[in-house]
Amino acid sequence: MSRARDAKVYVNGSLVGTHDQPEQLAHQVREARRRGDVAETVNVSVKDYTDEVIINADAGRARRPLIVVEEG
């Protein structure tokens, strides 16, 4: 999918930059979390309608359990 403009990237509510492939960035953050390279409490989401990538790692957030199933 081609984008008209880069997506803004926010970490803990602060704008830290832009990225031209937000879905790829989110995938890389999720994979790093699964490998243990970043804390398991780090969340990432892509907001297509606002062209934003939201990464949260701060304390006090509600989280839901999620089981990742591969090939099965």
Tab-separated table of N, CA and C in Angstrom:
chain	number	residue	atom	x	y	z
A	1	MET	N	0.839	-1.172	0.000
A	1	MET	CA	0.000	0.000	0.000
A	1	MET	C	0.887	1.239	0.000
A	2	SER	N	0.671	2.137	-0.913
A	2	SER	CA	1.481	3.351	-0.934
A	2	SER	C	0.814	4.415	-0.064
A	3	ARG	N	1.630	5.202	0.570
A	3	ARG	CA	1.129	6.216	1.497
A	3	ARG	C	1.400	7.597	0.914
A	4	ALA	N	0.483	8.506	1.156
A	4	ALA	CA	0.652	9.876	0.689
A	4	ALA	C	1.715	10.608	1.505
A	5	ARG	N	1.876	10.183	2.776
A	5	ARG	CA	2.866	10.836	3.643
A	5	ARG	C	3.346	9.836	4.683
A	6	ASP	N	4.453	10.160	5.324
A	6	ASP	CA	4.989	9.290	6.371
A	6	ASP	C	4.081	9.312	7.596
A	7	ALA	N	4.073	8.203	8.322
A	7	ALA	CA	3.302	8.119	9.565
A	7	ALA	C	4.114	8.728	10.699
A	8	LYS	N	3.450	9.445	11.568
A	8	LYS	CA	4.099	9.993	12.760
A	8	LYS	C	4.273	8.866	13.765
A	9	VAL	N	5.412	8.846	14.450
A	9	VAL	CA	5.702	7.813	15.447
A	9	VAL	C	5.747	8.471	16.822
A	10	TYR	N	4.893	7.966	17.717
A	10	TYR	CA	4.826	8.460	19.093
A	10	TYR	C	5.291	7.368	20.043
A	11	VAL	N	6.135	7.727	21.001
A	11	VAL	CA	6.563	6.812	22.060
A	11	VAL	C	6.155	7.439	23.387
A	12	ASN	N	5.314	6.718	24.115
A	12	ASN	CA	4.787	7.207	25.402
A	12	ASN	C	4.193	8.606	25.281
A	13	GLY	N	3.522	8.864	24.165
A	13	GLY	CA	2.832	10.134	23.967
A	13	GLY	C	3.655	11.239	23.348
A	14	SER	N	4.954	11.032	23.178
A	14	SER	CA	5.822	12.062	22.593
A	14	SER	C	6.154	11.725	21.146
A	15	LEU	N	6.020	12.708	20.266
A	15	LEU	CA	6.388	12.526	18.868
A	15	LEU	C	7.901	12.385	18.777
A	16	VAL	N	8.367	11.250	18.207
A	16	VAL	CA	9.811	11.025	18.113
A	16	VAL	C	10.307	11.015	16.672
A	17	GLY	N	9.390	11.007	15.699
A	17	GLY	CA	9.818	11.010	14.310
A	17	GLY	C	8.721	10.519	13.395
A	18	THR	N	9.125	10.153	12.174
A	18	THR	CA	8.187	9.620	11.191
A	18	THR	C	8.774	8.354	10.582
A	19	HIS	N	7.900	7.583	9.924
A	19	HIS	CA	8.348	6.351	9.279
A	19	HIS	C	7.507	6.133	8.035
A	20	ASP	N	8.155	5.709	6.944
A	20	ASP	CA	7.426	5.533	5.691
A	20	ASP	C	6.747	4.170	5.568
A	21	GLN	N	7.035	3.240	6.487
A	21	GLN	CA	6.403	1.920	6.462
A	21	GLN	C	5.940	1.553	7.876
A	22	PRO	N	4.831	2.145	8.322
A	22	PRO	CA	4.398	1.947	9.710
A	22	PRO	C	4.051	0.505	10.058
A	23	GLU	N	3.458	-0.239	9.151
A	23	GLU	CA	3.124	-1.643	9.435
A	23	GLU	C	4.393	-2.461	9.655
A	24	GLN	N	5.416	-2.203	8.852
A	24	GLN	CA	6.691	-2.904	9.014
A	24	GLN	C	7.341	-2.537	10.350
A	25	LEU	N	7.289	-1.274	10.724
A	25	LEU	CA	7.837	-0.841	12.007
A	25	LEU	C	7.124	-1.551	13.156
A	26	ALA	N	5.798	-1.593	13.116
A	26	ALA	CA	5.029	-2.262	14.168
A	26	ALA	C	5.376	-3.742	14.230
A	27	HIS	N	5.523	-4.372	13.078
A	27	HIS	CA	5.891	-5.793	13.033
A	27	HIS	C	7.261	-6.013	13.674
A	28	GLN	N	8.213	-5.140	13.375
A	28	GLN	CA	9.554	-5.276	13.944
A	28	GLN	C	9.545	-5.102	15.459
A	29	VAL	N	8.743	-4.177	15.960
A	29	VAL	CA	8.645	-3.984	17.412
A	29	VAL	C	8.024	-5.218	18.056
A	30	ARG	N	6.967	-5.756	17.447
A	30	ARG	CA	6.326	-6.964	17.997
A	30	ARG	C	7.284	-8.149	18.002
A	31	GLU	N	8.032	-8.323	16.919
A	31	GLU	CA	8.999	-9.426	16.860
A	31	GLU	C	10.093	-9.247	17.912
A	32	ALA	N	10.563	-8.023	18.108
A	32	ALA	CA	11.578	-7.759	19.136
A	32	ALA	C	11.027	-8.081	20.521
A	33	ARG	N	9.762	-7.774	20.747
A	33	ARG	CA	9.131	-8.091	22.031
A	33	ARG	C	9.059	-9.605	22.227
A	34	ARG	N	8.688	-10.332	21.192
A	34	ARG	CA	8.578	-11.794	21.289
A	34	ARG	C	9.935	-12.459	21.502
A	35	ARG	N	11.002	-11.867	20.947
A	35	ARG	CA	12.358	-12.392	21.148
A	35	ARG	C	12.918	-12.026	22.511
A	36	GLY	N	12.296	-11.071	23.182
A	36	GLY	CA	12.795	-10.617	24.473
A	36	GLY	C	13.772	-9.463	24.363
A	37	ASP	N	13.900	-8.876	23.168
A	37	ASP	CA	14.812	-7.743	22.977
A	37	ASP	C	14.275	-6.456	23.600
A	38	VAL	N	12.960	-6.340	23.697
A	38	VAL	CA	12.316	-5.222	24.396
A	38	VAL	C	11.358	-5.817	25.419
A	39	ALA	N	10.980	-5.038	26.399
A	39	ALA	CA	10.120	-5.527	27.482
A	39	ALA	C	8.789	-6.042	26.938
A	40	GLU	N	8.268	-7.077	27.586
A	40	GLU	CA	6.992	-7.647	27.146
A	40	GLU	C	5.825	-6.703	27.398
A	41	THR	N	6.039	-5.643	28.150
A	41	THR	CA	4.979	-4.669	28.419
A	41	THR	C	4.879	-3.583	27.350
A	42	VAL	N	5.739	-3.615	26.344
A	42	VAL	CA	5.700	-2.632	25.261
A	42	VAL	C	4.554	-2.983	24.314
A	43	ASN	N	3.700	-2.004	24.038
A	43	ASN	CA	2.594	-2.179	23.097
A	43	ASN	C	2.823	-1.293	21.884
A	44	VAL	N	2.341	-1.756	20.734
A	44	VAL	CA	2.457	-0.963	19.515
A	44	VAL	C	1.163	-1.095	18.724
A	45	SER	N	0.729	0.006	18.131
A	45	SER	CA	-0.448	-0.027	17.268
A	45	SER	C	-0.252	0.957	16.127
A	46	VAL	N	-0.913	0.654	15.011
A	46	VAL	CA	-0.866	1.518	13.835
A	46	VAL	C	-2.264	2.081	13.629
A	47	LYS	N	-2.368	3.386	13.558
A	47	LYS	CA	-3.641	4.066	13.326
A	47	LYS	C	-3.633	4.586	11.887
A	48	ASP	N	-4.214	3.799	10.974
A	48	ASP	CA	-4.207	4.175	9.560
A	48	ASP	C	-4.952	5.478	9.287
A	49	TYR	N	-6.044	5.690	9.998
A	49	TYR	CA	-6.879	6.863	9.733
A	49	TYR	C	-6.216	8.175	10.139
A	50	THR	N	-5.216	8.111	11.019
A	50	THR	CA	-4.488	9.327	11.414
A	50	THR	C	-3.016	9.278	11.015
A	51	ASP	N	-2.617	8.208	10.322
A	51	ASP	CA	-1.213	8.029	9.917
A	51	ASP	C	-0.282	8.132	11.121
A	52	GLU	N	-0.529	7.284	12.145
A	52	GLU	CA	0.274	7.303	13.359
A	52	GLU	C	0.659	5.889	13.786
A	53	VAL	N	1.856	5.786	14.355
A	53	VAL	CA	2.296	4.571	15.040
A	53	VAL	C	2.419	4.957	16.505
A	54	ILE	N	1.721	4.213	17.358
A	54	ILE	CA	1.706	4.504	18.788
A	54	ILE	C	2.450	3.387	19.512
A	55	ILE	N	3.534	3.739	20.202
A	55	ILE	CA	4.303	2.772	20.990
A	55	ILE	C	4.238	3.225	22.440
A	56	ASN	N	3.744	2.330	23.301
A	56	ASN	CA	3.628	2.649	24.724
A	56	ASN	C	4.438	1.662	25.541
A	57	ALA	N	5.244	2.194	26.444
A	57	ALA	CA	6.053	1.355	27.333
A	57	ALA	C	6.001	1.881	28.762
A	58	ASP	N	5.149	2.870	29.006
A	58	ASP	CA	5.092	3.463	30.337
A	58	ASP	C	4.240	2.628	31.286
A	59	ALA	N	4.359	2.895	32.557
A	59	ALA	CA	3.670	2.108	33.588
A	59	ALA	C	2.203	2.521	33.706
A	60	GLY	N	1.404	1.616	34.297
A	60	GLY	CA	0.031	1.943	34.628
A	60	GLY	C	-0.982	1.715	33.531
A	61	ARG	N	-0.613	0.983	32.503
A	61	ARG	CA	-1.549	0.726	31.410
A	61	ARG	C	-2.237	-0.619	31.610
A	62	ALA	N	-3.511	-0.690	31.260
A	62	ALA	CA	-4.221	-1.970	31.286
A	62	ALA	C	-3.776	-2.783	30.075
A	63	ARG	N	-3.568	-4.069	30.285
A	63	ARG	CA	-3.150	-4.950	29.189
A	63	ARG	C	-4.023	-6.184	29.193
A	64	ARG	N	-4.168	-6.808	28.033
A	64	ARG	CA	-4.917	-8.055	27.957
A	64	ARG	C	-3.966	-9.169	27.563
A	65	PRO	N	-4.182	-10.368	28.088
A	65	PRO	CA	-3.304	-11.486	27.710
A	65	PRO	C	-3.547	-11.888	26.262
A	66	LEU	N	-2.500	-12.301	25.592
A	66	LEU	CA	-2.596	-12.698	24.198
A	66	LEU	C	-1.662	-13.868	23.965
A	67	ILE	N	-2.175	-14.909	23.331
A	67	ILE	CA	-1.360	-16.075	22.999
A	67	ILE	C	-1.124	-16.063	21.497
A	68	VAL	N	0.132	-16.105	21.091
A	68	VAL	CA	0.487	-16.113	19.678
A	68	VAL	C	0.660	-17.563	19.249
A	69	VAL	N	-0.113	-17.981	18.236
A	69	VAL	CA	-0.039	-19.346	17.721
A	69	VAL	C	0.596	-19.286	16.340
A	70	GLU	N	1.668	-20.042	16.158
A	70	GLU	CA	2.332	-20.099	14.864
A	70	GLU	C	2.200	-21.503	14.298
A	71	GLU	N	1.811	-21.589	13.044
A	71	GLU	CA	1.689	-22.860	12.326
A	71	GLU	C	0.895	-23.889	13.114
A	72	GLY	N	-0.299	-23.538	13.480
A	72	GLY	CA	-1.036	-24.556	14.172
A	72	GLY	C	-2.380	-24.182	14.566
